[in-house]
Amino acid sequence: MSVLRPFKATDMFKFNNINLDIWTETYGIGFYLNYLSRWPDLCCVQEAPSGRMMGYVIGKAEGVSTEWHGHVTAITVAPEYRRLSLARKMMRLVEMVTDEIYKGFFVDLYVRCANTVAIEMYEGMGYSVYRRVREYYGNLGLGKGGRDEEDAFDMRKPMSRDPNRRSVRANGRDMIVSAHDVS
Amino acid sequence: MSAALDRQIRPIYDALDTGSNKSAIVACNKLLKKHPQNELIKALKALALVRSQKVEESLVLCDEVLDSKPTNDAVLSAMTHVLRGLGRHKDMVTMFEEAYKQQPFNEELGAQTFFANVRAGQWKSAQQIATKMHKQFHDDRYLYWNVMSAVLQANDAATPPNMRTLLYKLAHRLITSSPTPSYQNNDRFYLHLSILRELELYDDAHKLLDSDIGRAICSTSLSCNQIRRDIWRLRGMIREEGELAEARIMNMKDRNWLEFLSILDATFSYFTPSEADGPSSSETSKSEGLEHLAKTQELFTRIAEEDGPKDRSAGLALLELEKRARSHGISQDSGRLVGLMQRYFDQVGDKACCFEDLKPYLALEGEDLARWTSFLEAVPSSFTTPAELRRLMNAHKLLRHNLTPPQLTVEAETARVTRYLDEYLRGLKLGVDLPPTELQHADDLALLAANVLVNLWKLTSDEQYLLNAVTLLEYALTKSKHSFQARLILIRLYRLLGAPSLALEHYRTLGIKQVQHDTLSHFILSRASTFSLASTGDLTLATECLESTQIYISNSQETSDFVVRAFTAEKYSQIPEFIVFEDRLDNSLQRDIVKMEHLRMRISHEPINSDIIDMELIELKFIFDRTHHDNRDFDIIANYQPRSSDSIHLQTLLFGKQESLGWLWTFLKLYIRALQQGSDLDDTVEEKLLIGDRPKQTFDADKRPPLKERLVQKSDQELVELTQDELSFVEFASALAEWLEPYHDYTRPPPSVVLAEAAKQTEIKTGHPLKGVDLQELNGATTPKKEEEPPAVTEPPELVTKYFDSLKTRFAEVRKNPSPTEVLHVATLAQEALLLFTVETLRFKPASVVKVNKLGGLVASFKCIRSEAISVLREISSELLKQSEAAGTQESRKDFTEACEIVTNAGIDHDFTLGVAKKVTDARKKVLEGVSKGLGRVSSATNLTSLRTCRTEAKLQQEHRSTV
Ligand SMILES: CC(C)(COP(=O)(O)OP(=O)(O)OC[C@H]1O[C@@H](n2cnc3c(N)ncnc32)[C@H](O)[C@@H]1OP(=O)(O)O)[C@@H](O)C(=O)NCCC(=O)NCCS
């Protein structure tokens, strides 16, 4: 059980239990304020009844004409609250807002090709790989991963405005683009 | 501007963009020769000057451009950066207002003027601009800017409370005058509702919400729905809210906990009848309520069954329902609560959050507690899967939470540690194949064991338990490289153990960044001057202080930009939050605690002179007027101590004392007083010399007593945050200040002289006179012949003369402690006392001052105090050196490993323990040696200056020597 509520600026004072985890980056305050000043409805927090933050999602809306879509920039759940469907609920919110408020054609996100947990999770939620982006991420320095660690999958899920599923394709994993071809 | 000139100016921009300020200045100078009146070039040069820290020169140019009342876009934009760099937001407002006046049809200029006001937090004039713009350009957005500004003015601390409602009423009038309804935009709608809520116009709000469009907005917007929920409750629509929540849960599968709370509140509203229902209705309401209660219980049970382990909401809602029923005395079944808890544990016990979920329900007693305890004790302690292990760990945490003091004996706690350690080491086997980035499944057992060890230390004061704890946690970190929980406890323990360099190492590995500096730097910077080696030239901790304050600069430079952006994008729901955020960071308690620590380190490193005294004085006085916010995160350390005992956070505080506002206030008063005595600046001079805006004051600032009175106010509430040694330091400082005040006041040159001198310096430096200072008038200013006689020289008070001697005694008391932390505390405070003495007596250094003011007697007693202080410092220093030598021996390492029996018996390798022992003992050696050296250096430096000032005496001594 958790409270789903909007992300607010002062949550930056409280997100340590999430952000001290190595998978989650802490950006400059301008990063969060920028998202909040433009797409506050695509940023939300899951909170325990005790007031402790459990996870959050930060998203935006962008693109022109049929590329107009919702984008998940960051989604994270504190280690002790994983596997409680929190990510699922936050993704559902982003999809609902993209669909109903922004009338976007799809929702997309980038994920390290090596992050199999996340990729499988998104596939389970109806996302599919649209393309592979070369050297999108910096090296994590974990060794072995190689290409998979630096490359990203751009994954998409069509919304109701795209009933014919034109925003996705079947062979996305083979479509390779370089990082400057995407914004 | 001609195209040719345009071409010539472009390289200046390029230079500025790439940070080559020097070449930008050169280019400007060249162009200014040909175009001496060009505002843009002047503005760009001013910018390059600000960026090269040449503030005085930049000011001159900046004022020239401002005087010309520019309207040109490029000039205005360059000047925006100049004025921001100088902290002159108010002048920026004036600049834009002047420009807008000249071009009232320029919409962009209007917006810029509005934004300048926003950045300066001048909501009233922001409203005026918005009004003007709305009239002129007929865009509703400006009406909403006006509304928002009125709300922000109402919320501002500078606004008296009685104006609040008035301003909200104004905002309400404005928003209802809008030709387009607020619901056309979610954020406008939100703003409208928040005004209605503030004015308690719930019916009006309800009307808006009850429309199709209102309902549609609330179903998709979390923030609007939040405010709707609020308004419904305030309007007494608790039961309607419950029905709506039920519909959302059933039809939309919403599992937001807020919906469950709404149902619970609705259910229990029958048992807290409102006055409107009248007293007679309370019985009927109760039976109705019981019916409702049964229905809610049925509903939650059904959802819990449907959802199964996939969602815990309904299971917890059932618990909450039972807890509330108990507190209302209407629970039907006394065994139900524990039964539900058991069921919950069966279902969720293998999730890490189970302990936290159940915490609110753990305050059990008697039979309940016995049943619950034996249920948990029956959880099998063998585990073959991570899920079973998590279940066992949850059982441990839940059991431990309810332990009572009689169950917390040394024997019992020792038995627990042994068990946790054993299970931890066995549990590690479940994670051998985990990638190195993952955390071990068994980590919480190590944390539990560390909690118990800390508790044992608290029970016995025996350091061996802490040694076992650090060894265990270091071991845990070799298995889970990224366990920040293990690191946080280690940081605390290493400081308690007097091994600050190890604490710093772990702190750095955490990768604290950005805003986390504000919330987490207390881990390493709290009372950090105790461990500072700045006196030896090692600025590690002082640098850490400076780095942690970078975030406050980012905040003051960036946050207002986003407030402006939120206005542009009309995201009104965010604006008040941004401003609260900006304010909480700007006036952060941690910021100023660190400032204080940094000052204490700084004076031990830099020579104490009037520049440092003046600068620090001004800054501390600003801080003294702040209303502080405490953003420090203390909840981050997972606490597994029983509810009957202190949390691990409290248990591991350095010196057992948490510094907060009282501590800060005490040290601020102490230093402001000393610096003010040592400084020649008085308020009138300061006013003339300061550049940039003054901090905003609260509405009642002028009702405060004068600074002088505030500085000597003392309150016990503040003083409890101090350690015993800090307290005696404070007493020493205030006795010293008391004693010297009349001599300072008599000797200090009059303001006109100080100002004339400052003006002269500025002119030498910049070639321009100091703005707003009439040199002519000041020219003849010399120290007038004093009419009064100098105050009679009095003997120093005992609190001053006996202080250093008392330190010797105190040092002897703590010398035998196993951890060096306490001796370091005494030693660094002794050093600080001597430095403070230097600050207080600097004015009386020149022999001429002493002579003119007939203070020879006073200076003679300084000499005695100083030499006493120096001899005590030297004694402490040599004692520390001895301790440092003893700390680094093979012997001490052996003692360490022997003390770590608990963990080595459990199976942690002896060599590993020896490695930790070596690190800890080396760290202790290093800090003891460093502080010892520092004390020596500070003593010698002070001794030298004292010799120089007492030249006559020195000469006498020389003569004496030559005759011998
Ligand atoms: C990825 C992450 C956000 C998932 O959060 P979460 O709240 O635990 O995910 P959910 O509980 O909503 O999981 C939804 C589904 O995803 C799948 N899933 C999630 N984590 C999984 C894991 N570790 N292993 C296997 N499947 C997993 C499951 O199918 C799960 O459904 P189920 O629990 O009913 O089987 C979280 O692990 C995290 O914060 N990781 C670090 C940051 C990160 O990698 N972010 C993604 C960057 S794009």
Coordinates of C-alpha atoms in Angstrom, one line a residue, chain B residues 405-838:
Chain B
P405 CA 14.3 -2.8 29.4
P406 CA 14.4 -6.0 31.5
Q407 CA 14.9 -8.0 28.3
L408 CA 17.8 -5.8 27.3
T409 CA 20.5 -7.1 29.6
V410 CA 24.1 -7.6 28.6
E411 CA 23.6 -11.4 28.5
A412 CA 20.5 -11.3 26.5
E413 CA 21.8 -8.8 24.0
T414 CA 25.1 -10.8 23.7
A415 CA 23.0 -13.9 22.9
R416 CA 21.1 -11.9 20.2
V417 CA 24.3 -10.7 18.6
T418 CA 25.7 -14.2 18.5
R419 CA 22.6 -15.5 16.8
Y420 CA 22.3 -12.7 14.2
L421 CA 25.9 -13.0 13.3
D422 CA 25.6 -16.7 12.9
E423 CA 22.6 -16.4 10.7
Y424 CA 24.2 -13.5 8.8
L425 CA 27.2 -15.6 7.8
R426 CA 25.0 -18.5 6.9
G427 CA 22.7 -16.2 4.9
L428 CA 25.6 -15.0 2.8
K429 CA 25.6 -18.3 1.1
L430 CA 22.3 -17.6 -0.5
G431 CA 23.9 -14.7 -2.3
V432 CA 27.2 -16.1 -3.6
D433 CA 26.1 -15.8 -7.2
L434 CA 24.8 -12.3 -7.0
P435 CA 26.5 -9.7 -9.3
P436 CA 28.8 -7.4 -7.4
T437 CA 26.4 -4.5 -7.8
E438 CA 23.6 -6.2 -5.9
L439 CA 23.1 -6.3 -2.1
Q440 CA 23.3 -9.5 -0.1
H441 CA 19.9 -10.9 1.0
A442 CA 21.3 -11.3 4.5
D443 CA 22.5 -7.6 4.9
D444 CA 19.8 -6.7 7.4
L445 CA 21.1 -9.3 9.8
A446 CA 24.5 -7.6 9.9
L447 CA 22.7 -4.3 10.5
L448 CA 20.6 -5.9 13.2
A449 CA 23.8 -7.2 14.8
A450 CA 25.4 -3.7 14.6
N451 CA 22.4 -2.2 16.3
V452 CA 22.7 -4.7 19.1
L453 CA 26.4 -4.0 19.5
V454 CA 25.8 -0.3 19.7
N455 CA 23.2 -0.9 22.3
L456 CA 25.7 -3.1 24.3
W457 CA 28.1 -0.2 24.1
K458 CA 25.5 2.1 25.5
L459 CA 24.7 -0.3 28.3
T460 CA 28.3 -0.9 29.3
S461 CA 30.3 2.1 27.9
D462 CA 32.7 -0.6 26.9
E463 CA 34.4 0.3 23.6
Q464 CA 35.0 -3.3 22.6
Y465 CA 31.4 -3.4 21.3
L466 CA 32.0 -0.6 18.9
L467 CA 35.2 -2.3 17.6
N468 CA 33.2 -5.4 17.0
A469 CA 30.6 -3.4 15.2
V470 CA 33.0 -1.6 12.8
T471 CA 34.7 -4.9 12.0
L472 CA 31.4 -6.5 11.2
L473 CA 30.2 -3.7 9.1
E474 CA 33.5 -3.5 7.2
Y475 CA 33.1 -7.2 6.5
A476 CA 29.5 -6.7 5.4
L477 CA 30.8 -4.1 2.9
T478 CA 33.1 -6.5 1.3
K479 CA 30.1 -8.6 0.5
S480 CA 27.7 -5.8 -0.4
K481 CA 29.8 -3.1 -1.8
H482 CA 27.0 -0.6 -2.1
S483 CA 25.2 -1.0 1.2
F484 CA 24.8 2.6 2.1
Q485 CA 23.1 1.6 5.4
A486 CA 26.3 -0.1 6.6
R487 CA 28.3 2.9 5.5
L488 CA 26.2 5.4 7.3
I489 CA 26.5 3.6 10.6
L490 CA 30.2 3.2 10.0
I491 CA 30.6 6.9 9.5
R492 CA 29.0 7.5 12.9
L493 CA 31.0 4.9 14.7
Y494 CA 34.3 6.0 13.3
R495 CA 33.7 9.5 14.6
L496 CA 32.8 8.1 18.0
L497 CA 36.0 6.1 17.9
G498 CA 38.2 9.0 17.0
A499 CA 39.0 7.8 13.5
P500 CA 37.7 10.7 11.4
S501 CA 39.7 9.9 8.3
L502 CA 37.9 6.6 7.9
A503 CA 34.6 8.2 8.4
L504 CA 35.4 10.7 5.6
E505 CA 36.5 7.9 3.3
H506 CA 33.2 6.1 3.7
Y507 CA 31.3 9.4 3.3
R508 CA 33.0 10.1 0.0
T509 CA 32.3 6.6 -1.3
L510 CA 28.6 7.4 -0.8
G511 CA 28.9 9.9 -3.6
I512 CA 26.8 12.6 -1.9
K513 CA 25.8 15.2 -4.5
Q514 CA 23.9 18.3 -5.1
V515 CA 21.0 18.8 -2.7
Q516 CA 22.1 15.8 -0.7
H517 CA 24.9 18.0 0.7
D518 CA 22.2 19.9 2.6
T519 CA 20.4 16.9 4.0
L520 CA 23.4 14.5 4.6
S521 CA 26.6 16.4 5.2
H522 CA 25.7 16.5 8.9
F523 CA 27.1 13.0 9.0
I524 CA 30.6 14.2 8.5
L525 CA 30.5 18.0 9.3
S526 CA 28.7 18.0 12.6
R527 CA 31.2 19.4 15.1
A528 CA 33.8 18.7 12.5
S529 CA 36.2 21.3 14.0
T530 CA 36.9 18.7 16.6
F531 CA 38.8 16.7 14.0
S532 CA 40.1 19.6 11.8
L533 CA 43.7 19.7 11.0
A534 CA 43.5 23.1 9.4
S535 CA 45.9 24.5 12.0
T536 CA 48.6 22.3 10.4
G537 CA 47.6 23.4 6.9
D538 CA 45.6 20.3 6.1
L539 CA 42.4 21.7 4.7
T540 CA 40.6 18.5 4.0
L541 CA 37.6 19.1 6.3
A542 CA 37.6 22.8 5.6
T543 CA 37.3 22.0 1.9
E544 CA 34.6 19.6 2.6
C545 CA 32.7 22.4 4.2
L546 CA 33.1 24.7 1.2
E547 CA 32.1 22.0 -1.2
S548 CA 28.9 21.2 0.7
T549 CA 27.9 24.9 0.4
Q550 CA 28.0 24.9 -3.4
I551 CA 24.4 23.9 -3.5
Y552 CA 23.3 27.1 -1.8
I553 CA 24.9 29.1 -4.5
S554 CA 23.2 26.9 -7.2
N555 CA 20.0 27.5 -5.4
S556 CA 20.3 31.3 -5.3
Q557 CA 21.4 31.4 -8.9
E558 CA 19.0 28.8 -10.5
T559 CA 15.8 28.3 -8.5
S560 CA 14.3 31.7 -9.4
D561 CA 14.8 30.9 -13.1
F562 CA 12.4 28.0 -12.7
V563 CA 9.9 30.1 -10.8
V564 CA 10.0 32.3 -13.9
R565 CA 9.6 29.3 -16.2
A566 CA 6.7 28.0 -14.2
F567 CA 5.0 31.4 -14.7
T568 CA 5.7 31.2 -18.4
A569 CA 4.3 27.7 -18.6
E570 CA 1.5 28.7 -16.2
K571 CA 2.2 25.8 -13.9
Y572 CA 0.8 27.6 -10.9
S573 CA 0.6 24.6 -8.7
Q574 CA 4.4 24.4 -8.6
I575 CA 5.2 28.0 -7.9
P576 CA 4.5 28.2 -4.1
E577 CA 6.4 24.9 -3.8
F578 CA 9.4 26.2 -5.6
I579 CA 9.5 29.3 -3.4
V580 CA 9.3 27.1 -0.2
F581 CA 12.1 25.0 -1.6
E582 CA 14.2 28.0 -2.3
D583 CA 13.6 29.4 1.1
R584 CA 14.3 26.2 2.9
L585 CA 17.6 25.8 1.2
D586 CA 18.6 29.4 1.4
N587 CA 17.8 29.5 5.1
S588 CA 19.0 26.0 5.9
L589 CA 20.1 25.3 9.4
Q590 CA 22.8 22.9 8.1
R591 CA 24.2 25.6 5.8
D592 CA 24.9 27.9 8.7
I593 CA 26.1 25.1 11.1
V594 CA 28.6 24.3 8.4
K595 CA 29.4 28.0 8.0
M596 CA 30.1 28.1 11.8
E597 CA 32.3 25.1 11.6
H598 CA 34.2 26.5 8.7
L599 CA 34.9 29.8 10.5
R600 CA 36.2 27.8 13.5
M601 CA 38.6 26.0 11.1
R602 CA 39.5 29.1 9.2
I603 CA 40.8 31.1 12.1
S604 CA 43.0 28.2 13.0
H605 CA 44.6 28.4 9.6
E606 CA 44.6 32.0 8.3
P607 CA 46.3 34.8 10.1
I608 CA 43.7 36.8 12.1
N609 CA 43.5 40.3 10.8
S610 CA 40.9 43.1 10.3
D611 CA 39.9 41.9 6.9
I612 CA 38.9 38.5 8.1
I613 CA 37.2 40.0 11.1
D614 CA 35.1 42.4 9.1
M615 CA 34.1 39.9 6.4
E616 CA 33.1 37.3 8.8
L617 CA 31.2 39.8 11.0
I618 CA 29.0 40.9 8.1
E619 CA 28.2 37.4 7.1
L620 CA 27.4 36.2 10.6
K621 CA 25.1 39.2 11.1
F622 CA 23.1 38.3 8.1
I623 CA 22.8 34.7 9.3
F624 CA 21.7 35.9 12.7
D625 CA 18.6 37.5 11.1
R626 CA 17.6 34.3 9.3
T627 CA 14.6 32.1 10.1
H628 CA 16.2 28.7 9.8
H629 CA 14.8 25.5 8.5
D630 CA 16.1 22.1 9.5
N631 CA 16.4 19.9 6.3
R632 CA 18.8 17.4 7.8
D633 CA 17.8 13.8 7.1
F634 CA 18.2 11.8 10.3
D635 CA 15.6 9.1 9.3
I636 CA 17.9 7.7 6.7
I637 CA 19.7 5.3 9.1
A638 CA 17.5 2.2 9.5
N639 CA 16.7 1.9 13.2
Y640 CA 16.3 -1.6 14.7
Q641 CA 16.5 -0.6 18.3
P642 CA 13.5 -1.4 20.6
R643 CA 10.9 1.3 20.9
S644 CA 11.7 1.4 24.6
S645 CA 15.2 2.6 23.9
D646 CA 16.8 5.5 22.0
S647 CA 17.1 5.2 18.2
I648 CA 20.5 4.3 16.7
H649 CA 20.6 7.8 15.4
L650 CA 20.5 9.3 18.9
Q651 CA 22.8 6.6 20.3
T652 CA 25.6 7.3 17.8
L653 CA 25.6 11.1 18.0
L654 CA 29.1 12.6 18.6
F655 CA 29.3 13.5 22.4
G656 CA 25.7 12.3 22.7
K657 CA 24.5 15.8 21.8
Q658 CA 22.6 16.9 18.8
E659 CA 23.4 20.4 17.7
S660 CA 20.6 22.4 16.3
L661 CA 19.3 25.9 16.4
G662 CA 20.3 26.5 20.0
W663 CA 23.9 25.5 19.3
L664 CA 24.1 27.6 16.2
W665 CA 22.5 30.6 18.0
T666 CA 25.0 30.3 20.9
F667 CA 28.0 30.2 18.6
L668 CA 26.7 33.0 16.4
K669 CA 26.2 35.3 19.4
L670 CA 29.6 34.4 20.7
Y671 CA 31.4 35.1 17.5
I672 CA 29.4 38.1 16.4
R673 CA 30.2 39.7 19.7
A674 CA 33.9 39.0 19.6
L675 CA 34.2 40.1 15.9
Q676 CA 32.1 43.2 16.5
Q677 CA 34.4 44.2 19.3
G678 CA 37.4 43.6 17.2
S679 CA 36.0 45.4 14.1
D680 CA 35.9 49.1 13.3
L681 CA 32.8 48.7 11.1
D682 CA 29.7 50.1 12.6
D683 CA 26.2 49.9 11.0
T684 CA 26.5 53.2 9.1
V685 CA 29.8 52.3 7.6
E686 CA 28.7 48.8 6.7
E687 CA 25.6 50.2 4.9
K688 CA 27.9 52.3 2.7
L689 CA 30.4 49.6 1.9
L690 CA 28.0 46.7 1.2
I691 CA 27.1 45.8 -2.3
G692 CA 23.9 44.0 -3.3
D693 CA 20.5 43.5 -1.8
R694 CA 20.1 42.9 1.9
P695 CA 18.3 39.7 3.0
K696 CA 14.6 40.0 3.1
Q697 CA 13.3 40.5 6.7
T698 CA 10.2 39.0 8.3
F699 CA 7.3 41.4 9.0
D700 CA 8.1 41.7 12.6
A701 CA 11.8 42.3 12.2
D702 CA 11.7 45.9 13.4
K703 CA 10.1 44.7 16.7
R704 CA 13.2 42.8 17.7
P705 CA 15.4 44.2 20.4
P706 CA 18.6 45.9 19.1
L707 CA 21.5 43.6 18.1
K708 CA 23.6 44.5 21.1
E709 CA 20.9 43.2 23.4
R710 CA 20.2 40.1 21.4
L711 CA 23.8 39.2 21.5
V712 CA 23.9 38.8 25.3
Q713 CA 20.6 37.0 25.6
K714 CA 21.0 33.5 27.0
S715 CA 18.6 30.7 27.2
D716 CA 18.9 27.3 28.9
Q717 CA 17.0 25.9 26.0
E718 CA 19.8 26.8 23.7
L719 CA 22.5 25.8 26.0
V720 CA 21.3 22.2 26.5
E721 CA 22.6 21.5 23.0
L722 CA 26.1 22.2 24.1
T723 CA 28.6 19.8 25.5
Q724 CA 30.1 20.5 29.0
D725 CA 33.3 21.7 27.3
E726 CA 31.5 23.9 24.9
L727 CA 29.6 25.4 27.8
S728 CA 32.7 26.4 29.6
F729 CA 34.1 27.8 26.4
V730 CA 31.0 30.0 26.0
E731 CA 31.4 31.2 29.6
F732 CA 35.0 32.1 29.0
A733 CA 34.1 33.9 25.8
S734 CA 31.3 36.0 27.4
A735 CA 33.4 36.9 30.4
L736 CA 36.2 38.0 28.1
A737 CA 33.9 40.1 26.0
E738 CA 32.3 41.7 29.0
W739 CA 35.7 42.6 30.4
L740 CA 37.0 44.2 27.2
E741 CA 33.9 45.9 25.9
P742 CA 34.6 49.4 27.4
Y743 CA 38.2 49.4 26.1
H744 CA 37.1 48.5 22.6
D745 CA 34.4 51.1 22.6
Y746 CA 36.8 53.7 23.8
T747 CA 39.6 52.9 21.4
R748 CA 37.6 52.2 18.2
P749 CA 38.0 55.1 15.6
P750 CA 34.9 57.0 14.9
P751 CA 32.8 56.0 11.8
S752 CA 33.8 59.0 9.7
V753 CA 37.4 58.1 10.0
V754 CA 36.8 54.5 9.1
L755 CA 34.7 55.6 6.1
A756 CA 37.3 58.1 4.9
E757 CA 39.9 55.4 5.0
A758 CA 37.7 53.0 3.1
A759 CA 37.0 55.6 0.5
K760 CA 40.7 56.3 0.1
Q761 CA 41.4 52.6 -0.5
T762 CA 38.7 52.3 -3.0
E763 CA 39.9 55.3 -4.9
I764 CA 43.4 53.9 -5.0
K765 CA 42.1 50.6 -6.2
T766 CA 39.6 51.7 -8.9
G767 CA 40.4 55.4 -9.6
H768 CA 36.8 56.2 -8.7
P769 CA 35.4 57.5 -5.4
L770 CA 33.2 55.3 -3.3
K771 CA 29.6 55.8 -4.3
G772 CA 27.4 57.8 -1.9
V773 CA 30.4 59.0 0.2
D774 CA 31.2 62.6 0.2
L775 CA 35.0 62.7 0.6
Q776 CA 35.1 66.4 0.9
E777 CA 33.0 66.2 4.0
L778 CA 35.1 63.4 5.4
N779 CA 38.4 64.9 4.4
G780 CA 39.2 66.5 7.6
A781 CA 38.0 63.5 9.6
T782 CA 40.7 62.5 12.0
T783 CA 40.3 60.9 15.4
P784 CA 39.2 63.8 17.5
K785 CA 40.8 64.3 20.8
K786 CA 38.8 62.3 23.2
E787 CA 37.1 64.3 25.9
E788 CA 36.5 61.4 28.3
E789 CA 39.3 59.8 30.1
P790 CA 40.0 56.2 29.1
P791 CA 38.1 53.6 31.2
A792 CA 40.1 52.5 34.2
V793 CA 42.0 49.3 33.6
T794 CA 40.5 46.5 35.6
E795 CA 41.7 43.1 36.5
P796 CA 40.6 40.3 34.2
P797 CA 37.7 38.2 35.6
E798 CA 38.4 34.9 37.1
L799 CA 36.4 33.1 34.4
V800 CA 39.1 34.3 32.0
T801 CA 42.2 33.9 34.1
K802 CA 41.3 30.4 35.4
Y803 CA 39.9 29.1 32.2
F804 CA 43.1 27.6 30.7
D805 CA 44.0 26.1 34.0
S806 CA 40.6 24.4 34.3
L807 CA 41.2 22.9 30.8
K808 CA 44.2 21.2 32.1
T809 CA 42.1 19.5 34.8
R810 CA 39.5 18.7 32.3
F811 CA 42.1 17.2 29.9
A812 CA 43.4 15.0 32.7
E813 CA 39.9 13.7 33.3
V814 CA 39.3 12.6 29.7
R815 CA 42.8 11.5 29.0
K816 CA 42.2 7.9 30.0
N817 CA 39.2 7.4 27.8
P818 CA 39.8 4.7 25.2
S819 CA 38.5 6.8 22.4
P820 CA 40.5 10.0 21.6
T821 CA 37.3 11.9 20.6
E822 CA 36.9 13.6 24.0
V823 CA 40.5 14.7 24.4
L824 CA 40.4 16.1 20.9
H825 CA 37.3 18.0 21.8
V826 CA 39.0 19.5 24.8
A827 CA 42.2 20.2 22.9
T828 CA 40.5 21.9 19.9
L829 CA 38.4 24.0 22.2
A830 CA 41.5 25.1 24.1
Q831 CA 43.0 26.1 20.7
E832 CA 39.8 28.0 19.8
A833 CA 39.9 29.9 23.1
L834 CA 43.3 31.1 22.4
L835 CA 42.4 32.2 18.9
L836 CA 39.3 34.0 20.2
F837 CA 41.6 35.7 22.6
T838 CA 43.6 36.9 19.7

